[in-house]
PDB file of C-alpha atoms and ligand atoms in Angstrom:
ATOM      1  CA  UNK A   1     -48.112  90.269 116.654  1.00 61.00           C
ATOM      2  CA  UNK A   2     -43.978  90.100 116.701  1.00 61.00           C
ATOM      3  CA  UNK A   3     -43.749  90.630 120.181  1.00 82.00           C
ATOM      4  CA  UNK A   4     -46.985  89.292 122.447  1.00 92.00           C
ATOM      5  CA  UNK A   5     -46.349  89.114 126.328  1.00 96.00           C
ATOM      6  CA  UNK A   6     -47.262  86.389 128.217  1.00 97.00           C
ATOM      7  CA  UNK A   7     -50.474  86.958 129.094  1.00 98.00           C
ATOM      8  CA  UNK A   8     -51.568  87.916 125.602  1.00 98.00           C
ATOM      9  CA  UNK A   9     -50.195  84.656 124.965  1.00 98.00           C
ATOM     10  CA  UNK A  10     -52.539  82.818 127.309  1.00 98.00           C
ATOM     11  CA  UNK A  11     -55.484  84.985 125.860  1.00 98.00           C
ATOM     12  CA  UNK A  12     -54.660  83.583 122.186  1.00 98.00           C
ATOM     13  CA  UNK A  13     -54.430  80.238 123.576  1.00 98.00           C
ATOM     14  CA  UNK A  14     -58.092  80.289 125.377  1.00 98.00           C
ATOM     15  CA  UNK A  15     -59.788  81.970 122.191  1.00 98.00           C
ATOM     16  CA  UNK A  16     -58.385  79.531 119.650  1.00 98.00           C
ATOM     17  CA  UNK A  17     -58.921  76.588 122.489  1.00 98.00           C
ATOM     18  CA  UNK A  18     -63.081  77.938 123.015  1.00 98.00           C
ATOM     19  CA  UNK A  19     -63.183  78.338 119.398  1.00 98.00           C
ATOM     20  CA  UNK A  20     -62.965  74.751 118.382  1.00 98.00           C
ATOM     21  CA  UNK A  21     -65.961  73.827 121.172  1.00 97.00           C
ATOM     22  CA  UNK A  22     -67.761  76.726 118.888  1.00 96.00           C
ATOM     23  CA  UNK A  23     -67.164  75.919 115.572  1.00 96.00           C
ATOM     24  CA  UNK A  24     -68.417  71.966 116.219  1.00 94.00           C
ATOM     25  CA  UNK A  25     -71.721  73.844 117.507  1.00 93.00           C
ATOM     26  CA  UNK A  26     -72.470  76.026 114.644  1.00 94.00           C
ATOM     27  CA  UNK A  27     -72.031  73.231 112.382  1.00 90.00           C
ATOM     28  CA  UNK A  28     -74.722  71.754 114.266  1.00 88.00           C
ATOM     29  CA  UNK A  29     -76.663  74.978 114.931  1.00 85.00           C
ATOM     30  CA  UNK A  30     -76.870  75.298 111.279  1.00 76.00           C
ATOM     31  CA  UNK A  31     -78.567  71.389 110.861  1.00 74.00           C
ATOM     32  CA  UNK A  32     -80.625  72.179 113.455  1.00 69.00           C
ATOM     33  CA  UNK A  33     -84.124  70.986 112.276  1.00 61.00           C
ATOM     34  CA  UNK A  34     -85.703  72.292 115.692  1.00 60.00           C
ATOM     35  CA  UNK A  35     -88.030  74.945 117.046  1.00 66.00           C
ATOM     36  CA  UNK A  36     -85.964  78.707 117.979  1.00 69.00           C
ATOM     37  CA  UNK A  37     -86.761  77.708 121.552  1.00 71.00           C
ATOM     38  CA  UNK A  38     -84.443  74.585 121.272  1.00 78.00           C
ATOM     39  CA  UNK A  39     -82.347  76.026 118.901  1.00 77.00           C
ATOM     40  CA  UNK A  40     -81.975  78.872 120.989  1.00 81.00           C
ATOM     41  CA  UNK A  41     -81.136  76.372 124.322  1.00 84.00           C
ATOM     42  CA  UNK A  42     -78.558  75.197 122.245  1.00 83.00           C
ATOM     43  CA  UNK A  43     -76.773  77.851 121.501  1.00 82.00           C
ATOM     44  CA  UNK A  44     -77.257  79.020 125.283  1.00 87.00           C
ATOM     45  CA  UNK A  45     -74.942  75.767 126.003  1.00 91.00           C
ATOM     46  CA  UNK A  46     -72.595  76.528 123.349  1.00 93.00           C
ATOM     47  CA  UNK A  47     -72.029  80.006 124.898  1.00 93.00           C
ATOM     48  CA  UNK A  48     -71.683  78.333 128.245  1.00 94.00           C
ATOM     49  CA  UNK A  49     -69.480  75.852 127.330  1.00 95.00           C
ATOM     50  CA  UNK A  50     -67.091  78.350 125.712  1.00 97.00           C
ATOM     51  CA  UNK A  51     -67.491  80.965 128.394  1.00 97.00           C
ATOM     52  CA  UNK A  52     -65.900  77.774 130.561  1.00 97.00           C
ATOM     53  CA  UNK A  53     -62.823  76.763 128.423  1.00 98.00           C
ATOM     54  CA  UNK A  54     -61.679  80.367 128.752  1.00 98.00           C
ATOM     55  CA  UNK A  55     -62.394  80.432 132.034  1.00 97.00           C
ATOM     56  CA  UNK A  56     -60.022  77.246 133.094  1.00 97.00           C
ATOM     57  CA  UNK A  57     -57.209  78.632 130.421  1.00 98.00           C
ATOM     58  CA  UNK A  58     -57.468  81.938 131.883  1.00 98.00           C
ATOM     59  CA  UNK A  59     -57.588  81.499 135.709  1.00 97.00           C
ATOM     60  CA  UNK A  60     -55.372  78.282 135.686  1.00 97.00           C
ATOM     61  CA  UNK A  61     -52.596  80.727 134.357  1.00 98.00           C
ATOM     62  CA  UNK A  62     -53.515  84.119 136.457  1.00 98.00           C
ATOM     63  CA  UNK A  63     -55.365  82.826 139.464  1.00 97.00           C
ATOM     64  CA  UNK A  64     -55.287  85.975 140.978  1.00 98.00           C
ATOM     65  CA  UNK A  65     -56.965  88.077 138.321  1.00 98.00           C
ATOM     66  CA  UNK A  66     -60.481  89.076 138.495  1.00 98.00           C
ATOM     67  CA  UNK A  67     -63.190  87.609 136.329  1.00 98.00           C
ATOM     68  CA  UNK A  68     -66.300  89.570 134.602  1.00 97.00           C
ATOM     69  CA  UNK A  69     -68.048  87.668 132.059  1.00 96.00           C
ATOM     70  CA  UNK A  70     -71.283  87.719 130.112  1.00 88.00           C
ATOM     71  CA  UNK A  71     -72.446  84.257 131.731  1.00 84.00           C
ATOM     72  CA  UNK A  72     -71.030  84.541 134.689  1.00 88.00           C
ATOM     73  CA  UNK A  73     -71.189  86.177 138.073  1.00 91.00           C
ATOM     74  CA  UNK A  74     -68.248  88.607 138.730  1.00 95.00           C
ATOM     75  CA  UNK A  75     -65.251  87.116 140.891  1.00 95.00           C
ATOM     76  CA  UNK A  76     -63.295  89.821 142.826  1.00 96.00           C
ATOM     77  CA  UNK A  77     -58.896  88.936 142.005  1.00 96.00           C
ATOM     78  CA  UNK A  78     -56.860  88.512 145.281  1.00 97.00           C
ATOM     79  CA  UNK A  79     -54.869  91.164 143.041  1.00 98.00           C
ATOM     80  CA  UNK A  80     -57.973  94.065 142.506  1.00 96.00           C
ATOM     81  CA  UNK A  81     -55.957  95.741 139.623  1.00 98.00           C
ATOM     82  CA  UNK A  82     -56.579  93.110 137.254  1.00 98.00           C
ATOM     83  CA  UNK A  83     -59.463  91.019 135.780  1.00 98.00           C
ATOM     84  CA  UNK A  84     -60.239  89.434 132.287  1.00 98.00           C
ATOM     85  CA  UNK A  85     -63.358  90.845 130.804  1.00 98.00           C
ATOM     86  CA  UNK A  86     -64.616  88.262 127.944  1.00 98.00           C
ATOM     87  CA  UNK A  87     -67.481  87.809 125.823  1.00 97.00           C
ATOM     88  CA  UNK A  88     -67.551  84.179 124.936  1.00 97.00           C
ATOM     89  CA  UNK A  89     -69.615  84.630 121.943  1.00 97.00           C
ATOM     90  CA  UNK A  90     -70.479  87.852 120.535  1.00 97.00           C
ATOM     91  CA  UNK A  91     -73.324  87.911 117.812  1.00 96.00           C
ATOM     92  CA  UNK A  92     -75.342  85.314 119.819  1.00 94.00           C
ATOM     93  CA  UNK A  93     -78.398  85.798 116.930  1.00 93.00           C
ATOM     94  CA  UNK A  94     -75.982  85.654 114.220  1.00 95.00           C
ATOM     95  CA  UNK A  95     -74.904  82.507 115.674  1.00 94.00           C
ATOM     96  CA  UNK A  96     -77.861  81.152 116.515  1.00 91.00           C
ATOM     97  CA  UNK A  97     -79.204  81.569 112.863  1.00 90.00           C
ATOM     98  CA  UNK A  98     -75.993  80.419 111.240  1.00 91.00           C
ATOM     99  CA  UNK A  99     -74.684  83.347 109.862  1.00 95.00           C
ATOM    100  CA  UNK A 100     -70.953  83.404 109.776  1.00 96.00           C
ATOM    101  CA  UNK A 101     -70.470  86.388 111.397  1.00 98.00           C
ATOM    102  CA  UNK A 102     -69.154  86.279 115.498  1.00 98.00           C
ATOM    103  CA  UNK A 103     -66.729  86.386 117.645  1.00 98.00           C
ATOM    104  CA  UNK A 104     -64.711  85.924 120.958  1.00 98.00           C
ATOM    105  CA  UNK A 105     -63.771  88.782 122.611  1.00 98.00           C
ATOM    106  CA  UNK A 106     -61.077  88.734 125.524  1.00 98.00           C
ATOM    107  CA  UNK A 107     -59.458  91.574 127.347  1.00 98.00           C
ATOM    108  CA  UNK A 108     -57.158  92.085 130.361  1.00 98.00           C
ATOM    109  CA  UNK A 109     -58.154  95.270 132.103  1.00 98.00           C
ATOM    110  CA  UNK A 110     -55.226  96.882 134.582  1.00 98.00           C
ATOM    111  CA  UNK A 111     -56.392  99.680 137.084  1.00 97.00           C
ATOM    112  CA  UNK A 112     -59.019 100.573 135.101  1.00 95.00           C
ATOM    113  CA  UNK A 113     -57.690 100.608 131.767  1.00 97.00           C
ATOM    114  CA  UNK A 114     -57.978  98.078 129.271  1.00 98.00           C
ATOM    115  CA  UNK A 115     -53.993  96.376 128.382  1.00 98.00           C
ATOM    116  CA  UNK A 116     -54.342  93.831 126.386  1.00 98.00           C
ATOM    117  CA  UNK A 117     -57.199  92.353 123.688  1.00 98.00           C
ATOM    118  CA  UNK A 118     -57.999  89.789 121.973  1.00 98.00           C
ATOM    119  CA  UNK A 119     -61.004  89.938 119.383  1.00 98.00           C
ATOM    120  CA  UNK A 120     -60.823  86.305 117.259  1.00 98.00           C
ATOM    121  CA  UNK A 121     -63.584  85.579 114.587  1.00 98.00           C
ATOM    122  CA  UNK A 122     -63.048  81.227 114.355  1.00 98.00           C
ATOM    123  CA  UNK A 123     -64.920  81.409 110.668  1.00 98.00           C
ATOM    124  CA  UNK A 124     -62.555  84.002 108.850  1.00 98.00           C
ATOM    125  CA  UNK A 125     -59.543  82.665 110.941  1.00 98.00           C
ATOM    126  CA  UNK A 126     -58.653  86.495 111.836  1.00 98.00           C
ATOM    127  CA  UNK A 127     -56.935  87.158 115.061  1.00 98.00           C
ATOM    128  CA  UNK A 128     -57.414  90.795 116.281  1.00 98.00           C
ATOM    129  CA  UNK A 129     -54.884  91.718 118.741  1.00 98.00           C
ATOM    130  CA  UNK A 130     -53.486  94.144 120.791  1.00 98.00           C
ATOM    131  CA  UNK A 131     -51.833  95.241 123.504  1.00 98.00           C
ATOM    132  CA  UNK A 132     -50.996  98.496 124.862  1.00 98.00           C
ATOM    133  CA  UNK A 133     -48.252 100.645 123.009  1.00 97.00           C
ATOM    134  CA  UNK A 134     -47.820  97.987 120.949  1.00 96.00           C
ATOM    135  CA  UNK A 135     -50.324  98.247 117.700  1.00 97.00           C
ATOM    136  CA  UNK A 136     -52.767  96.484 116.966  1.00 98.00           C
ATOM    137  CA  UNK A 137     -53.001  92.946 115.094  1.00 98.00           C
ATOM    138  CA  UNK A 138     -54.748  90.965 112.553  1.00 98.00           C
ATOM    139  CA  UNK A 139     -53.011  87.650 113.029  1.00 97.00           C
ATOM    140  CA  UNK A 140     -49.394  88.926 111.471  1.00 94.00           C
ATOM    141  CA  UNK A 141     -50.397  91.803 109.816  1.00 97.00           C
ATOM    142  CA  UNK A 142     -50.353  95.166 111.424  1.00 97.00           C
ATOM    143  CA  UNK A 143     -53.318  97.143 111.129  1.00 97.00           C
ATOM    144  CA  UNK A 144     -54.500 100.894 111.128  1.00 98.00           C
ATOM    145  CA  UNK A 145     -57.909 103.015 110.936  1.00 98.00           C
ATOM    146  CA  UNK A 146     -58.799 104.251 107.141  1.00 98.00           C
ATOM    147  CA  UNK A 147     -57.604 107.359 106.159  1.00 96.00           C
ATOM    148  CA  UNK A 148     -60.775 108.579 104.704  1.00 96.00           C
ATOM    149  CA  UNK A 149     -61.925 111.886 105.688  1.00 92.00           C
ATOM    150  CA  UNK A 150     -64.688 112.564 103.221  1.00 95.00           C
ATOM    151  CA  UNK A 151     -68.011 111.401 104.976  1.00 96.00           C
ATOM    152  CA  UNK A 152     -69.528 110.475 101.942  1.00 97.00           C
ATOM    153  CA  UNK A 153     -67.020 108.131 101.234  1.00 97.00           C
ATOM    154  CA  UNK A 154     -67.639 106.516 104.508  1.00 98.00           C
ATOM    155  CA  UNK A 155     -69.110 103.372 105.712  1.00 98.00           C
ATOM    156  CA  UNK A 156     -69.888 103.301 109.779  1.00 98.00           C
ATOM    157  CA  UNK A 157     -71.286 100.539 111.665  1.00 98.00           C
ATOM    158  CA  UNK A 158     -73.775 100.460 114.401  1.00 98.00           C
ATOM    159  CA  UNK A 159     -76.107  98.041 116.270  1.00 97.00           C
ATOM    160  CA  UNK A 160     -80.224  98.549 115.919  1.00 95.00           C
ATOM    161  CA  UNK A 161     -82.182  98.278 119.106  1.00 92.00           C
ATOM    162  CA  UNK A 162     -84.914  95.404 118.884  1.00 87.00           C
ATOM    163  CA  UNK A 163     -87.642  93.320 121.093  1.00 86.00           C
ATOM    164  CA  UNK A 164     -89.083  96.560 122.487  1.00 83.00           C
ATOM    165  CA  UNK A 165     -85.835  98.449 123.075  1.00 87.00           C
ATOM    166  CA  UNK A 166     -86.373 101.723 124.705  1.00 89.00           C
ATOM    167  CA  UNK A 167     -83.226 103.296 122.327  1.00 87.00           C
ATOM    168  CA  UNK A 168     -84.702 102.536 118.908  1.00 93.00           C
ATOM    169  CA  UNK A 169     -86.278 106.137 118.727  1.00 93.00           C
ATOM    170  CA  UNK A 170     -82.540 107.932 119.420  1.00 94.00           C
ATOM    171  CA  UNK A 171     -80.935 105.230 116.887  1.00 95.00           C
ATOM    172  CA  UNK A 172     -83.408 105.875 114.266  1.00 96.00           C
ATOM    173  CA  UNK A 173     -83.337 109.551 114.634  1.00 97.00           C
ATOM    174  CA  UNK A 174     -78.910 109.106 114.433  1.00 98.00           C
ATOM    175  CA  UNK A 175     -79.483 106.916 111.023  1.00 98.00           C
ATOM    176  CA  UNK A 176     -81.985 109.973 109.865  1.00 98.00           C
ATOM    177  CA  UNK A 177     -78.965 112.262 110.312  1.00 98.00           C
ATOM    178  CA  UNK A 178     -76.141 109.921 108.880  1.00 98.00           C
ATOM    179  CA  UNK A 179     -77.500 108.408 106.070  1.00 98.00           C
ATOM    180  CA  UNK A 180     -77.912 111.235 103.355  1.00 97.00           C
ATOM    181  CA  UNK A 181     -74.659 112.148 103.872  1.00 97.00           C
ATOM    182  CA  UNK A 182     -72.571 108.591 103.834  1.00 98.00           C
ATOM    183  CA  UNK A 183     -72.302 106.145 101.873  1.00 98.00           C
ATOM    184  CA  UNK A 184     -73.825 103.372 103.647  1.00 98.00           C
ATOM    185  CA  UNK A 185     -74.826 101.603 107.580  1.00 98.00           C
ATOM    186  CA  UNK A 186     -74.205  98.413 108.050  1.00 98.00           C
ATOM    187  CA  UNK A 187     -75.450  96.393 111.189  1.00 98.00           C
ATOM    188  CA  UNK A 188     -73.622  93.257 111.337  1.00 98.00           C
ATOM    189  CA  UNK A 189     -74.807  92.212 114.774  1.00 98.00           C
ATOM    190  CA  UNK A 190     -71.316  91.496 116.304  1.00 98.00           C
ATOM    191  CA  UNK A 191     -69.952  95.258 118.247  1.00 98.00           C
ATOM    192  CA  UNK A 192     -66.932  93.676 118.803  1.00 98.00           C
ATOM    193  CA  UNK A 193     -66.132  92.985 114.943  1.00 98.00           C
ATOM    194  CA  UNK A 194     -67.426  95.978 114.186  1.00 98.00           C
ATOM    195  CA  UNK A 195     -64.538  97.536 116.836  1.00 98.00           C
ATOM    196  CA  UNK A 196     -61.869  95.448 115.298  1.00 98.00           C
ATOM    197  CA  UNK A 197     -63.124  96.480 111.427  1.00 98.00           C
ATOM    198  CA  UNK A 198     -62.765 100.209 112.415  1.00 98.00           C
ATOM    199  CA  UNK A 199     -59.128  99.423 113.860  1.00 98.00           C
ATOM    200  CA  UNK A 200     -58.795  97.406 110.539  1.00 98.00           C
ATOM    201  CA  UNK A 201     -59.923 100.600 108.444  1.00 98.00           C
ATOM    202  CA  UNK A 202     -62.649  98.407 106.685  1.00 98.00           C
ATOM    203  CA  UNK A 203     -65.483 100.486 108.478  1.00 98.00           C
ATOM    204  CA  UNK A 204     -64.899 104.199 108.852  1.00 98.00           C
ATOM    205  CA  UNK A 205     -66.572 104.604 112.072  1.00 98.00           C
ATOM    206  CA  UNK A 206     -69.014 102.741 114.648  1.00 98.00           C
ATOM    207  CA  UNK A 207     -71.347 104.107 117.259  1.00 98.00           C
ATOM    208  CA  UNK A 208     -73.814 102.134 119.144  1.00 97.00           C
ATOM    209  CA  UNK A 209     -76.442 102.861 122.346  1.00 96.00           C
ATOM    210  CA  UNK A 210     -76.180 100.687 125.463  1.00 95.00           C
ATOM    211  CA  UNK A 211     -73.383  97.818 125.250  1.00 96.00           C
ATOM    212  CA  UNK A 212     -72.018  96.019 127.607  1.00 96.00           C
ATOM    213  CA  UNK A 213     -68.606  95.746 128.897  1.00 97.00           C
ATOM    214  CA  UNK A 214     -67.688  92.437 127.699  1.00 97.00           C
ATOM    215  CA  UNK A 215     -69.175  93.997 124.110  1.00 97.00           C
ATOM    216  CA  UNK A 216     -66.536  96.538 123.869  1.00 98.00           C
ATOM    217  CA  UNK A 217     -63.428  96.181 126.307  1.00 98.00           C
ATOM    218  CA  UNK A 218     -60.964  94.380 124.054  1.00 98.00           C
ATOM    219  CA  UNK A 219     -62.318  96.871 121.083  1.00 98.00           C
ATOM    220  CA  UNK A 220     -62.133  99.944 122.441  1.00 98.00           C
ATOM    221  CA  UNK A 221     -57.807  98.857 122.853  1.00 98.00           C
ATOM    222  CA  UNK A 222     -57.860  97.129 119.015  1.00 98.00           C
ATOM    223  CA  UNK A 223     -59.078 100.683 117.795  1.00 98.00           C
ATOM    224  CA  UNK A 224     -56.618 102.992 119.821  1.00 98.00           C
ATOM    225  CA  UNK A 225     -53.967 101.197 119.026  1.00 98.00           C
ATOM    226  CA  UNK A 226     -54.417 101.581 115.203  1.00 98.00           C
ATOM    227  CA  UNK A 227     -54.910 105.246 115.093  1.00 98.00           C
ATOM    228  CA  UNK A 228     -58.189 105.762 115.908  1.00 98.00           C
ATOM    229  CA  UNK A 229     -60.184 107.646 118.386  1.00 98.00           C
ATOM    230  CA  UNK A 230     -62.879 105.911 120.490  1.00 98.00           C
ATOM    231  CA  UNK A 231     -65.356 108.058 123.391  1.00 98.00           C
ATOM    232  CA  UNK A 232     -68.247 107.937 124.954  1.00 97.00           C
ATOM    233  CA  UNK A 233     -71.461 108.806 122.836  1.00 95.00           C
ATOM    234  CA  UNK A 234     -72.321 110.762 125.853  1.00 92.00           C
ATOM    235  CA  UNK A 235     -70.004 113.313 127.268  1.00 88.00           C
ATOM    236  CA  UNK A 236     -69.033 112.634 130.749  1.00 92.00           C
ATOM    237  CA  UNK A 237     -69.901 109.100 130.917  1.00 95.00           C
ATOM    238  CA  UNK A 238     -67.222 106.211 131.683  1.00 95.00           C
ATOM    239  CA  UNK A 239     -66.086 104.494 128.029  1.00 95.00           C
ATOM    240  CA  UNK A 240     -66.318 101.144 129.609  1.00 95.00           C
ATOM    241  CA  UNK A 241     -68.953 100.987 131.861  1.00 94.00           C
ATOM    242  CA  UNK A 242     -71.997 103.143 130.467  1.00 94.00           C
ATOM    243  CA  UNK A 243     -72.074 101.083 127.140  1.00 93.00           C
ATOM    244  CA  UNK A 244     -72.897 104.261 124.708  1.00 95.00           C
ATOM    245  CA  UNK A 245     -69.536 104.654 122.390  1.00 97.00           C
ATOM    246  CA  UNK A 246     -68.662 106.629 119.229  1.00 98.00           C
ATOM    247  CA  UNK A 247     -65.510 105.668 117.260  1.00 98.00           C
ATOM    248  CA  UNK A 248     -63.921 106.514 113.847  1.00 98.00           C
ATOM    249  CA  UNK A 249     -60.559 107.413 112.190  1.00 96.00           C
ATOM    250  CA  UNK A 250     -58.780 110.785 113.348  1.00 94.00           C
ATOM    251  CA  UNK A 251     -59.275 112.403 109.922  1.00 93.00           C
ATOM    252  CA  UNK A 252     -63.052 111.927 110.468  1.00 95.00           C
ATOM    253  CA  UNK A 253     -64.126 111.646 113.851  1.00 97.00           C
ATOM    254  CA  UNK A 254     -65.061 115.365 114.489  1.00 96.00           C
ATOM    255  CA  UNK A 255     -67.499 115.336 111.791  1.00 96.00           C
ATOM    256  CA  UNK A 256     -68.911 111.903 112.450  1.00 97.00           C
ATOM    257  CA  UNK A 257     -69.258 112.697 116.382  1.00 97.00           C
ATOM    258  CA  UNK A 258     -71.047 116.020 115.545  1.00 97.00           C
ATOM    259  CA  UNK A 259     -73.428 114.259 113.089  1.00 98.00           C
ATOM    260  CA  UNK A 260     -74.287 110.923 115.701  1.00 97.00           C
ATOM    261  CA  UNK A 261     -74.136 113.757 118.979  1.00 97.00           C
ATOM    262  CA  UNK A 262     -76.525 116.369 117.129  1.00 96.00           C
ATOM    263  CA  UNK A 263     -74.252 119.146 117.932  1.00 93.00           C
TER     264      UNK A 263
HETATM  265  C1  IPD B   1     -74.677  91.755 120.933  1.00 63.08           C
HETATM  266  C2  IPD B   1     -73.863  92.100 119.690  1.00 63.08           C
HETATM  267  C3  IPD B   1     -74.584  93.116 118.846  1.00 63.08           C
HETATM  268  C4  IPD B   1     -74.954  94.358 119.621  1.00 63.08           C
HETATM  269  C5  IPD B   1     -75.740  93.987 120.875  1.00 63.08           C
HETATM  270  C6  IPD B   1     -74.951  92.998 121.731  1.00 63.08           C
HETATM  271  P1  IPD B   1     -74.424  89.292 121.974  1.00 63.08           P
HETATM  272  O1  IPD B   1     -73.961  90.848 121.774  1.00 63.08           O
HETATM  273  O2  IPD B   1     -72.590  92.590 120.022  1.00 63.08           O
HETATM  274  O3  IPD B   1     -73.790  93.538 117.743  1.00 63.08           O
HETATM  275  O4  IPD B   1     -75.737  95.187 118.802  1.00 63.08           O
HETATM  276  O5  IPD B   1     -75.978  95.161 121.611  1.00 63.08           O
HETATM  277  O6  IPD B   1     -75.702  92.668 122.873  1.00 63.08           O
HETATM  278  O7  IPD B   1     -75.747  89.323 122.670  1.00 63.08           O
HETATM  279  O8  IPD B   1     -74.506  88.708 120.620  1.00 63.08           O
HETATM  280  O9  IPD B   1     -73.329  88.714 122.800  1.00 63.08           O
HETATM  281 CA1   CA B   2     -71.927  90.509 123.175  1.00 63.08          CA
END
C-alpha cells in the first residue's frame, strides 16, 4: 500500500513479526513423527505463541485499544471505540497437517466498523491489506474483485461443516443448488484467504455458515475495498457478529445471493 497510516503500520509489523514464530513451527509440524493428539498440542502452542507476539506489538503501541482474540479472553480499551480483532492462525487443520495454506488475520475495528486489515499468508509471502477508503492491497499491488458475471464461469469458495456440525444439512443443500450451474467449489479451509481471494478476483464469490469474528473482520474490509459486495447470509443479522456471510463481485452477487439464499 503507497500510503499506510500508522496503525496499519504496527499491524504489518505484528503479522510479519508472529509469522516467523509460525513458519519455524510448521517446519516442525510437518516432521512431526507423533500421534494427532501431540501433534495437535503442538500446534495449540504455536497458535498461542503467535496470538502473544501480536498481542505485545499491538497493545505496546495502542494501549488503549480493546482486544478480542481467538485464544484469548476479551479486554475492554480505556478508549471503547476501538479494539484489534485477530486470528492468530487461521486454517488451524491445514496447519496442523502441513498444508501450505493459512493465515494471520488482523483488523482494527472503530465504532463498530471495521478500518483497517491485515490478512498475511507467511508461505506465499502475500500481504493483504487495507484500510478504509483507501483500496485494498496485495503487498504493492492494488487489487480488485473479478469482473465475471457469467455464473458458470465462476469459482466461489465456502467452508464445509464437520465433527457433527449441526449446518452440514443447509451447506449441502447450498452446494446442491450451486454446483450445476458453476464451474467449481473449492474449500480451502482458511475463510480469511478465501475473503482476501474474492477481493483479489481469484475466487468469484464466498459464502460460509457460522464464523467467527476473528474469521472474517479484516476480510469483510479487504473485499469492500476492491469492489466487491459482502452481507450477511441471513437478512437482518449483524455482518460481524452472527458469523453467516455471502460475498462476490458486483456484476454477480445478485445471482449468486439468490442461488446460496434460495430465493
Ligand atoms: C477455520 C477456518 C475455516 C473455516 C472454519 C474456521 P481456524 O478457522 O477459517 O476455513 O471453515 O469455520 O473455524 O479454526 O482454522 O482458525
Ligand atoms: Ca479462524
Amino acid at each position: 500500500m503507497s500510503q499506510a497510516s500508522a496503525n496499519l503500520n504496527i499491524m504489518i509489523k505484528a503479522a510479519r513479526k508472529a509469522s516467523r514464530s509460525l513458519i519455524r513451527d510448521f517446519g516442525e509440524v510437518e516432521n512431526l513423527q507423533v500421534s494427532m493428539k501431540s501433534a495437535g498440542d503442538f500446534v495449540s502452542k504455536a497458535d498461542l505463541k503467535a496470538e502473544h507476539i501480536i498481542r505485545e506489538e499491538l497493545t505496546e503501541a495502542r494501549p488503549n485499544y480493546g482486544w478480542l482474540a481467538e485464544e484469548s479472553e476479551e479486554v475492554k480499551g480505556a478508549d471503547p471505540t476501538r479494539r484489534w480483532i485477530v486470528d492468530p492462525l487461521d486454517g488451524t487443520t491445514n496447519f496442523l497437517h502441513g498444508l501450505p495454506h493459512w493465515a494471520i488475520s488482523i483488523a482494527l475495528e472503530h465504532k463498530g466498523e471495521i478500518v483497517a486489515a491485515v490478512v498475511y499468508d507467511p508461505i506465499k509471502d502475500e500481504m493483504f491489506t487495507s484500510e478504509k477508503g483507501a483500496g485494498c492491497w496485495m503487498n504493492d499491488q492494488r487489487m480488485r474483485v473479478s469482473g465475471r458475471s457469467r455464473m458458470i464461469e465462476m469459482i466461489f469458495a465456502t467452508g464445509l461443516p464437520f465433527g457433527g456440525s449441526a449446518d452440514l444439512p443447509e451447506t449441502l443443500k447450498d452446494l446442491a443448488r450451486i454446483l450445476p450451474g458453476c464451474a467449481g467449489v473449492r474449500r480451502w479451509g482458511t475463510a480469511s484467504l478465501d475473503l482476501a481471494y474474492v477481493a483479489a478476483g481469484r475466487f468469484d464469490g464466498f459464502w460460509e455458515h457460522n464464523l467467527n469474528i476473528w474469521d472474517v473482520a479484516a476480510g469483510v474490509l479487504l473485499v469492500k475495498e476492491s469492489g466487491g459486495l459482502i452481507e450477511p447470509l441471513k437478512k437482518g443479522d449483524n455482518l460481524l457478529e452472527d458469523g453467516h456471510i455471502i460475498a462476490a463481485n458486483e456484476a454477480a452477487f445478485d445471482s449468486f445471493a439468490k442461488v446460496i439464499r434460495n430465493t
